[in-house]
Short mmCIF file of C-alpha atoms in Angstrom, two decimals:
data_model
loop_
_atom_site.label_atom_id
_atom_site.label_comp_id
_atom_site.label_asym_id
_atom_site.label_seq_id
_atom_site.Cartn_x
_atom_site.Cartn_y
_atom_site.Cartn_z
CA UNK A 29 8.04 3.33 17.42
CA UNK A 30 10.82 5.76 17.30
CA UNK A 31 10.15 9.30 18.47
CA UNK A 32 11.94 12.01 15.91
CA UNK A 33 14.27 14.15 17.59
CA UNK A 34 13.30 17.68 18.01
CA UNK A 35 15.74 20.64 17.09
CA UNK A 36 15.86 24.11 18.77
CA UNK A 37 14.08 26.96 16.39
CA UNK A 38 15.69 29.88 15.31
CA UNK A 39 14.10 31.95 18.30
CA UNK A 40 16.04 29.98 20.79
CA UNK A 41 19.37 30.82 19.23
CA UNK A 42 18.26 34.51 19.55
CA UNK A 43 17.22 34.40 23.30
CA UNK A 44 20.57 32.40 24.12
CA UNK A 45 22.35 35.34 22.16
CA UNK A 46 20.51 37.46 24.57
CA UNK A 47 21.28 35.78 27.66
CA UNK A 48 25.10 35.60 26.86
CA UNK A 49 25.04 39.45 26.00
CA UNK A 50 26.45 41.22 23.01
CA UNK A 51 29.82 39.87 23.06
CA UNK A 52 28.52 36.25 23.14
CA UNK A 53 26.02 37.27 20.33
CA UNK A 54 28.70 38.45 18.26
CA UNK A 55 30.65 35.27 18.73
CA UNK A 56 27.80 32.82 17.64
CA UNK A 57 26.83 35.10 14.50
CA UNK A 58 30.76 35.35 13.84
CA UNK A 59 31.03 31.60 13.58
CA UNK A 60 28.13 31.01 11.43
CA UNK A 61 29.03 33.43 8.83
CA UNK A 62 32.34 32.16 8.48
CA UNK A 63 30.62 28.76 7.88
CA UNK A 64 28.42 30.47 5.37
CA UNK A 65 30.93 32.26 3.96
CA UNK A 66 33.12 29.39 3.00
CA UNK A 67 33.75 28.61 -0.70
CA UNK A 68 31.70 25.70 -1.88
CA UNK A 69 33.55 22.34 -3.53
CA UNK A 70 33.95 22.51 -7.03
CA UNK A 71 31.89 19.12 -6.73
CA UNK A 72 28.66 20.59 -4.95
CA UNK A 73 27.29 16.75 -4.44
CA UNK A 74 27.80 15.00 -1.04
CA UNK A 75 29.73 11.83 -1.53
CA UNK A 76 29.60 9.18 1.00
CA UNK A 77 32.89 10.13 3.09
CA UNK A 78 31.33 13.97 3.13
CA UNK A 79 27.99 12.03 4.73
CA UNK A 80 30.28 10.17 7.30
CA UNK A 81 32.01 13.34 8.40
CA UNK A 82 28.69 15.30 9.08
CA UNK A 83 27.42 12.10 10.96
CA UNK A 84 30.60 12.47 13.13
CA UNK A 85 29.97 15.83 13.21
CA UNK A 86 26.49 15.48 14.77
CA UNK A 87 27.71 12.70 16.92
CA UNK A 88 30.55 14.45 18.63
CA UNK A 89 29.39 18.14 18.48
CA UNK A 90 25.58 18.42 19.30
CA UNK A 91 24.77 20.27 22.15
CA UNK A 92 23.35 17.01 23.87
CA UNK A 93 24.76 13.81 23.79
CA UNK A 94 23.13 11.85 20.97
CA UNK A 95 22.22 8.16 20.70
CA UNK A 96 24.59 6.95 17.56
CA UNK A 97 21.81 3.86 17.01
CA UNK A 98 18.91 5.79 17.17
CA UNK A 99 20.48 8.61 15.18
CA UNK A 100 21.11 5.66 12.48
CA UNK A 101 17.58 3.95 13.04
CA UNK A 102 15.92 7.58 12.06
CA UNK A 103 18.25 8.37 9.16
CA UNK A 104 17.74 4.90 7.45
CA UNK A 105 13.90 5.15 7.91
CA UNK A 106 13.78 8.67 6.51
CA UNK A 107 16.14 7.75 4.01
CA UNK A 108 14.02 4.72 3.05
CA UNK A 109 10.64 6.05 3.46
CA UNK A 110 11.64 9.06 1.40
CA UNK A 111 12.33 6.90 -1.86
CA UNK A 112 8.83 6.21 -2.67
CA UNK A 113 5.66 5.08 -0.61
CA UNK A 114 6.50 1.47 -0.20
CA UNK A 115 9.87 1.32 1.07
CA UNK A 116 10.84 1.34 4.44
CA UNK A 117 12.77 0.53 7.55
CA UNK A 118 12.01 -1.19 10.80
CA UNK A 119 14.11 -1.57 13.51
CA UNK A 120 14.93 -5.03 15.13
CA UNK A 121 12.32 -4.37 17.71
CA UNK A 122 9.75 -3.10 15.51
CA UNK A 123 10.47 -6.11 13.22
CA UNK A 124 10.22 -8.80 16.09
CA UNK A 125 6.77 -6.53 17.24
CA UNK A 126 5.75 -7.29 13.50
CA UNK A 127 6.24 -10.94 13.64
CA UNK A 128 4.71 -11.55 17.01
CA UNK A 129 1.30 -9.55 15.87
CA UNK A 130 1.54 -11.00 12.62
CA UNK A 131 1.37 -14.76 14.46
CA UNK A 132 -1.16 -13.38 16.59
CA UNK A 133 -3.33 -12.80 13.30
CA UNK A 134 -5.97 -10.17 14.48
CA UNK A 135 -6.01 -6.83 12.52
CA UNK A 136 -8.19 -3.49 12.08
CA UNK A 137 -9.76 -4.43 9.09
CA UNK A 138 -8.42 -1.69 6.94
CA UNK A 139 -5.32 -0.86 4.58
CA UNK A 140 -3.67 2.69 5.00
CA UNK A 141 -1.42 5.20 3.47
CA UNK A 142 0.73 7.99 4.46
CA UNK A 143 -0.19 11.34 3.09
CA UNK A 144 -0.19 15.34 3.37
CA UNK A 145 -2.69 16.33 6.18
CA UNK A 146 -5.53 17.67 4.99
CA UNK A 147 -5.63 20.71 7.30
CA UNK A 148 -3.67 23.43 5.46
CA UNK A 149 -0.41 22.33 6.95
CA UNK A 150 1.95 21.27 4.52
CA UNK A 151 4.24 19.81 6.74
CA UNK A 152 1.70 17.38 8.42
CA UNK A 153 1.05 13.98 7.33
CA UNK A 154 -2.33 11.63 8.22
CA UNK A 155 -3.02 7.89 7.28
CA UNK A 156 -5.69 7.52 4.92
CA UNK A 157 -7.67 4.70 4.76
CA UNK A 158 -7.47 3.36 1.69
CA UNK A 159 -9.65 -0.29 1.99
CA UNK A 160 -11.73 -1.83 4.21
CA UNK A 161 -12.05 -5.83 5.17
CA UNK A 162 -15.88 -6.35 4.43
CA UNK A 163 -17.27 -7.30 8.09
CA UNK A 164 -14.08 -6.40 9.75
CA UNK A 165 -13.55 -4.42 12.87
CA UNK A 166 -13.03 -0.79 11.27
CA UNK A 167 -16.19 -1.58 8.97
CA UNK A 168 -18.34 -2.55 11.65
CA UNK A 169 -17.41 0.78 13.78
CA UNK A 170 -18.58 3.16 10.58
CA UNK A 171 -15.25 4.02 9.54
CA UNK A 172 -15.03 4.52 5.85
CA UNK A 173 -12.18 4.82 2.89
CA UNK A 174 -11.15 8.63 2.69
CA UNK A 175 -11.27 8.62 6.83
CA UNK A 176 -8.02 9.47 8.41
CA UNK A 177 -6.30 8.26 11.18
CA UNK A 178 -4.32 11.00 13.34
CA UNK A 179 -3.33 8.73 16.13
CA UNK A 180 -2.87 4.66 16.58
CA UNK A 181 -2.19 3.19 20.13
CA UNK A 182 -1.25 6.91 21.10
CA UNK A 183 1.70 6.88 18.62
CA UNK A 184 0.81 10.21 16.05
CA UNK A 185 0.76 9.89 12.68
CA UNK A 186 2.57 12.96 12.18
CA UNK A 187 5.66 11.15 13.43
CA UNK A 188 5.74 8.39 11.23
CA UNK A 189 8.08 7.59 8.45
CA UNK A 190 6.26 4.97 6.72
CA UNK A 191 2.65 3.25 6.84
CA UNK A 192 4.38 0.03 7.77
CA UNK A 193 4.92 1.38 10.99
CA UNK A 194 0.94 1.99 11.33
CA UNK A 195 0.08 -1.38 10.10
CA UNK A 196 2.25 -2.97 13.21
CA UNK A 197 -0.14 -0.78 15.63
CA UNK A 198 -3.09 -1.83 13.88
CA UNK A 199 -2.46 -5.44 14.23
CA UNK A 200 -2.09 -7.98 17.55
CA UNK A 201 -4.43 -10.40 19.56
CA UNK A 202 -8.10 -11.27 18.38
CA UNK A 203 -10.19 -9.23 21.16
CA UNK A 204 -7.41 -6.78 22.17
CA UNK A 205 -8.63 -3.11 22.31
CA UNK A 206 -6.89 -0.44 20.53
CA UNK A 207 -7.13 3.25 20.41
CA UNK A 208 -7.22 5.28 17.73
CA UNK A 209 -7.76 9.06 16.84
CA UNK A 210 -10.10 9.20 13.62
CA UNK A 211 -10.93 12.17 11.43
CA UNK A 212 -13.67 11.35 9.53
CA UNK A 213 -14.16 12.61 5.61
CA UNK A 214 -15.25 16.31 5.45
CA UNK A 215 -14.90 16.76 9.43
CA UNK A 216 -12.39 19.14 10.53
CA UNK A 217 -12.05 17.45 14.06
CA UNK A 218 -11.03 14.62 15.20
CA UNK A 219 -12.69 11.88 17.46
CA UNK A 220 -11.43 9.27 19.69
CA UNK A 221 -13.00 6.02 19.13
CA UNK A 222 -11.70 1.98 20.41
CA UNK A 223 -11.47 -0.85 18.05
CA UNK A 224 -11.66 -4.62 18.81
CA UNK A 225 -9.09 -6.80 16.67
CA UNK A 226 -10.43 -9.51 15.22
CA UNK A 227 -8.89 -12.36 12.28
CA UNK A 228 -9.78 -11.57 8.93
CA UNK A 229 -12.79 -14.15 7.48
CA UNK A 230 -11.06 -15.39 4.50
CA UNK A 231 -14.61 -16.28 3.25
CA UNK A 232 -16.03 -12.86 3.67
CA UNK A 233 -12.75 -11.70 1.07
CA UNK A 234 -14.62 -13.79 -1.75
CA UNK A 235 -18.55 -13.08 -2.12
CA UNK A 236 -20.21 -14.83 -5.04
CA UNK A 237 -23.91 -14.66 -6.40
CA UNK A 238 -26.54 -15.63 -9.38
CA UNK A 239 -27.98 -12.66 -11.25
CA UNK A 240 -30.77 -13.76 -13.39
CA UNK A 241 -31.39 -11.30 -16.15
CA UNK A 242 -33.82 -11.87 -19.25
CA UNK A 243 -33.29 -15.81 -19.25
CA UNK A 244 -29.55 -15.51 -18.52
CA UNK A 245 -27.66 -16.36 -15.64
CA UNK A 246 -24.57 -14.20 -14.40
CA UNK A 247 -22.20 -14.98 -11.93
CA UNK A 248 -20.79 -11.90 -9.93
CA UNK A 249 -17.84 -12.61 -7.78
CA UNK A 250 -16.29 -9.98 -5.28
CA UNK A 251 -12.57 -10.54 -4.38
CA UNK A 252 -12.16 -7.80 -1.76
CA UNK A 253 -8.33 -8.52 -1.11
CA UNK A 254 -5.63 -11.02 -2.10
CA UNK A 255 -4.65 -12.47 1.22
CA UNK A 256 -3.49 -16.68 1.10
CA UNK A 257 -6.28 -18.93 -0.05
CA UNK A 258 -7.73 -16.39 -1.92
CA UNK A 259 -7.24 -17.71 -5.58
CA UNK A 260 -8.30 -21.44 -4.36
CA UNK A 261 -11.43 -19.68 -2.49
CA UNK A 262 -12.18 -18.22 -5.80
CA UNK A 263 -12.38 -21.27 -7.68
CA UNK A 264 -14.57 -22.97 -5.05
CA UNK A 265 -17.11 -20.19 -4.94
CA UNK A 266 -16.96 -20.46 -8.99
CA UNK A 267 -17.74 -23.77 -8.88
CA UNK A 268 -20.57 -23.88 -6.88
CA UNK A 269 -22.07 -21.01 -8.64
CA UNK A 270 -21.95 -23.18 -11.84
CA UNK A 271 -23.47 -26.08 -10.11
CA UNK A 272 -26.48 -23.59 -8.84
CA UNK A 273 -26.65 -22.30 -12.47
CA UNK A 274 -27.68 -25.92 -13.54
CA UNK A 275 -28.17 -27.14 -17.00
CA UNK A 276 -28.33 -23.53 -18.81
CA UNK A 277 -24.92 -22.95 -16.97
CA UNK A 278 -23.25 -19.36 -16.84
CA UNK A 279 -23.82 -16.89 -19.46
CA UNK A 280 -21.24 -14.67 -18.04
CA UNK A 281 -18.88 -13.68 -14.95
CA UNK A 282 -18.19 -10.26 -13.54
CA UNK A 283 -14.86 -10.20 -11.26
CA UNK A 284 -15.75 -7.44 -9.13
CA UNK A 285 -12.47 -6.06 -7.98
CA UNK A 286 -13.57 -2.44 -6.74
CA UNK A 287 -11.73 -1.24 -3.79
CA UNK A 288 -9.33 -4.00 -3.88
CA UNK A 289 -5.89 -2.82 -2.47
CA UNK A 290 -4.24 -5.96 -3.55
CA UNK A 291 -2.14 -8.13 -1.32
CA UNK A 292 -0.69 -11.47 -2.61
CA UNK A 293 0.37 -11.47 -6.19
CA UNK A 294 0.50 -15.17 -6.84
CA UNK A 295 -3.11 -15.34 -5.63
CA UNK A 296 -4.54 -13.19 -8.10
CA UNK A 297 -2.36 -15.03 -10.66
CA UNK A 298 -4.25 -18.24 -9.66
CA UNK A 299 -7.34 -16.63 -10.86
CA UNK A 300 -5.92 -15.06 -13.90
CA UNK A 301 -4.34 -18.50 -14.90
CA UNK A 302 -8.21 -19.90 -14.73
CA UNK A 303 -9.08 -17.95 -17.89
CA UNK A 304 -5.68 -17.64 -19.98
CA UNK A 305 -4.48 -20.95 -21.14
CA UNK A 306 -1.10 -19.89 -22.62
CA UNK A 307 1.31 -17.02 -22.40
CA UNK A 308 2.77 -14.71 -19.92
CA UNK A 309 0.46 -13.40 -16.86
CA UNK A 310 2.80 -10.48 -15.38
CA UNK A 311 6.84 -9.94 -15.82
CA UNK A 312 9.27 -7.70 -13.37
CA UNK A 313 11.64 -5.75 -14.55
CA UNK A 314 14.43 -4.28 -12.28
CA UNK A 315 17.09 -1.33 -12.53
CA UNK A 316 17.62 -0.65 -16.56
CA UNK A 317 14.49 -2.65 -17.57
CA UNK A 318 16.45 -6.07 -17.03
CA UNK A 319 13.51 -8.91 -16.68
CA UNK A 320 13.90 -10.61 -13.44
CA UNK A 321 11.04 -12.84 -13.46
CA UNK A 322 7.92 -13.88 -15.88
CA UNK A 323 4.90 -16.09 -14.75
CA UNK A 324 2.99 -17.84 -17.65
CA UNK A 325 -0.27 -19.60 -17.76
CA UNK A 326 -0.96 -23.39 -17.63
CA UNK A 327 -3.80 -25.06 -19.64
CA UNK A 328 -5.23 -27.47 -17.33
CA UNK A 329 -8.43 -26.42 -16.18
CA UNK A 330 -8.39 -22.90 -17.96
CA UNK A 331 -12.01 -21.51 -19.20
CA UNK A 332 -11.38 -20.00 -22.56
CA UNK A 333 -14.90 -19.03 -23.45
CA UNK A 334 -17.57 -17.68 -20.49
CA UNK A 335 -17.67 -14.03 -21.20
CA UNK A 336 -15.67 -12.09 -18.79
CA UNK A 337 -15.93 -8.72 -17.18
CA UNK A 338 -13.87 -7.08 -14.87
CA UNK A 339 -15.14 -4.50 -12.81
CA UNK A 340 -12.95 -2.12 -11.22
CA UNK A 341 -12.51 1.38 -9.56
CA UNK A 342 -9.75 3.90 -8.69
CA UNK A 343 -8.84 1.87 -5.57
CA UNK A 344 -8.34 -1.06 -7.12
CA UNK A 345 -4.51 -1.46 -6.79
CA UNK A 346 -1.76 -3.59 -6.68
CA UNK A 347 -2.51 -7.37 -7.21
CA UNK A 348 -5.73 -6.68 -8.92
CA UNK A 349 -4.52 -4.71 -11.50
CA UNK A 350 -2.23 -7.40 -12.56
CA UNK A 351 -5.05 -10.04 -12.79
CA UNK A 352 -6.95 -7.15 -14.76
CA UNK A 353 -4.46 -6.36 -16.95
CA UNK A 354 -3.49 -10.10 -17.60
CA UNK A 355 -6.87 -10.60 -18.53
CA UNK A 356 -7.29 -7.49 -20.87
CA UNK A 357 -3.74 -8.03 -22.48
CA UNK A 358 -5.00 -11.63 -23.81
CA UNK A 359 -8.49 -10.11 -24.86
CA UNK A 360 -9.81 -12.59 -22.26
CA UNK A 361 -12.06 -9.61 -20.28
CA UNK A 362 -13.53 -6.08 -20.92
CA UNK A 363 -12.47 -4.09 -18.32
CA UNK A 364 -15.54 -2.02 -16.81
CA UNK A 365 -15.04 1.30 -14.49
CA UNK A 366 -12.58 4.03 -14.20
CA UNK A 367 -8.86 3.61 -14.24
CA UNK A 368 -7.06 1.54 -11.52
CA UNK A 369 -4.68 3.20 -8.85
CA UNK A 370 -1.48 2.32 -10.46
CA UNK A 371 0.39 0.57 -8.06
CA UNK A 372 2.88 -2.02 -9.82
CA UNK A 373 6.15 -2.16 -7.65
CA UNK A 374 7.95 -5.12 -6.41
CA UNK A 375 9.49 -5.00 -2.68
CA UNK A 376 12.45 -7.18 -1.67
CA UNK A 377 12.73 -7.36 2.13
CA UNK A 378 16.08 -7.65 3.36
CA UNK A 379 17.50 -8.49 6.92
CA UNK A 380 20.14 -6.73 8.32
CA UNK A 381 22.71 -8.42 10.75
CA UNK A 382 21.47 -6.69 13.80
CA UNK A 383 17.92 -7.58 12.91
CA UNK A 384 16.33 -4.68 11.58
CA UNK A 385 14.24 -5.12 8.00
CA UNK A 386 15.19 -3.00 4.87
CA UNK A 387 12.07 -3.19 2.58
CA UNK A 388 13.16 -1.83 -0.84
CA UNK A 389 11.31 -1.29 -3.97
CA UNK A 390 13.79 -3.34 -6.66
CA UNK A 391 11.30 -3.92 -9.62
CA UNK A 392 8.16 -3.03 -11.35
CA UNK A 393 5.49 -4.78 -13.00
CA UNK A 394 4.66 -5.15 -16.44
CA UNK A 395 1.42 -6.67 -18.49
CA UNK A 396 1.58 -9.39 -20.62
CA UNK A 397 2.04 -6.62 -23.83
CA UNK A 398 4.92 -5.09 -21.68
CA UNK A 399 2.72 -2.15 -20.76
CA UNK A 400 4.01 -0.33 -17.30
CA UNK A 401 1.56 -0.18 -14.48
CA UNK A 402 3.13 2.02 -11.90
CA UNK A 403 1.95 5.59 -11.70
CA UNK A 404 -0.52 4.69 -14.75
CA UNK A 405 -2.91 2.31 -13.50
CA UNK A 406 -5.10 0.35 -15.98
CA UNK A 407 -7.78 2.19 -18.58
CA UNK A 408 -10.96 0.64 -18.59
CA UNK A 409 -12.47 -0.63 -22.11
CA UNK A 410 -15.83 0.94 -20.84
CA UNK A 411 -15.51 3.94 -18.56
CA UNK A 412 -18.13 4.44 -15.97
CA UNK A 413 -18.55 7.48 -13.95
CA UNK A 414 -18.64 6.51 -10.23
CA UNK A 415 -18.37 3.21 -10.68
CA UNK A 416 -18.27 2.14 -7.00
CA UNK A 417 -22.09 2.41 -6.65
CA UNK A 418 -24.80 0.72 -8.49
CA UNK A 419 -23.92 2.17 -11.96
CA UNK A 420 -20.73 0.20 -12.02
CA UNK A 421 -22.34 -3.57 -11.64
CA UNK A 422 -25.27 -2.37 -14.28
CA UNK A 423 -22.54 -1.45 -16.85
CA UNK A 424 -20.95 -4.62 -16.51
CA UNK A 425 -24.10 -6.86 -16.52
CA UNK A 426 -25.39 -4.50 -19.76
CA UNK A 427 -22.23 -5.31 -21.35
CA UNK A 428 -22.54 -8.77 -21.18
CA UNK A 429 -25.83 -9.10 -22.09
CA UNK A 430 -24.74 -7.48 -25.53
CA UNK A 431 -21.80 -10.06 -25.65
#
C-alpha cells in the first residue's frame, strides 16, 4: 500500500519563523499575505489547466523533492475514493498483488467497508465488518458483523483510501497467517489477533433444510454470498430438498438472504430466472438515464407455482437486492424483514497503460418496474423488527402458512 505524505503543521511554520528571526518571519508573512490578498479570478472554478499548474508547483517548489509517480497515484486514489464507496484506484503493483492473491484463492472470510471512526475523531476511519462467510476464518475467531479493523498486516485503516486496498490485504495463500488489530463492537480498545486464511467452501454458502409445520413441508435455503457457482448450487440444493419432501411436495420456499452482501450479479439472476418465466429481471442505466443493458428471464425450468418468501435484513445488499426486487416486481415472492442496504451500482474495471487499475461506478441498477435501488434499498412487504433473529424465519413461515 502507498503511504500518504505528511505535511508540516502550522506550528512548524511558527517555529521556523522564530529560528529565522523577525526579518525572516516578516518575509514569510508578507509573501503569504500577498498570495491571500490576490484578486480571485472571475471564474472561481478550478479548470484542468489550473490543476496541472498546481501540480507543477508542488513538484517544483515543495521544500522536499516529491516523487511525481507517487504523488499522482495518491491523487488518483483520493479522487476515485472520494466519488463514492465503490470507485477506487490501484497502482500496477497493487493490481498485480491482487491478481496473485486471487489466484491463491484464500481469504479471511469477511467483507469490509471504509467508514468514519467511532471514537469521536471525525478525521479517522476504520474498516467495518459488514458480512462473514459461514464457517470462514473470521467467524471461527469470533469476529462479528459490526466489529472494526484498525490494522491489517500492519497497514492502518486510517491511511487507506478504499475498501479495495483492505480486501487485497485480507487475501492470500491457504494457511497463511495475517495480523489484525480488531476493535470489537461496543469496545473502546483494540486487540491484536492472528487469522489463518482459508479457501471459501462454496457448499457452505448455500445451506438448505426442510421444516415440517402442521402437515406442510417448507424448504428453507440460505444464501450467504453470490460467488461463482452459487446459482447452480442453489438449484442443486432445491432439487435435493424436493426429492426429500417426497410425494406431498413442497408447500413453500423461504429464500434466506439475511446478511448477504451480494457478489456476482449473474449468479443471483440464475436464481431469479428459476422463478420468473418472462420479462425483465434487471436493467442498468448510465449517465443521463440511458439504458445500457437489460437481462430477461427464460421459460425453461421455471417454477411459477410454489409459494415463495424472500427473507432479508438491513445488511442484504447488491446482488441479493436485485434478486429480491425482481421477484417482488413480478409478484412472484413476498419480501419479509426490513429495508435492505441499498447498493445498486455498476462498476467498470479499467486497466490503464502503466498497468494500474481504475474501478469506476458507471451505472445504476433498476428493478423490472424501473425502481432505483441505490441508496434506497428494497422495502419489505411484511416488516419485521430484528429479522436477523428467530423472529425473521418465524414471520416467513407464518406468511407461507396463510398462503
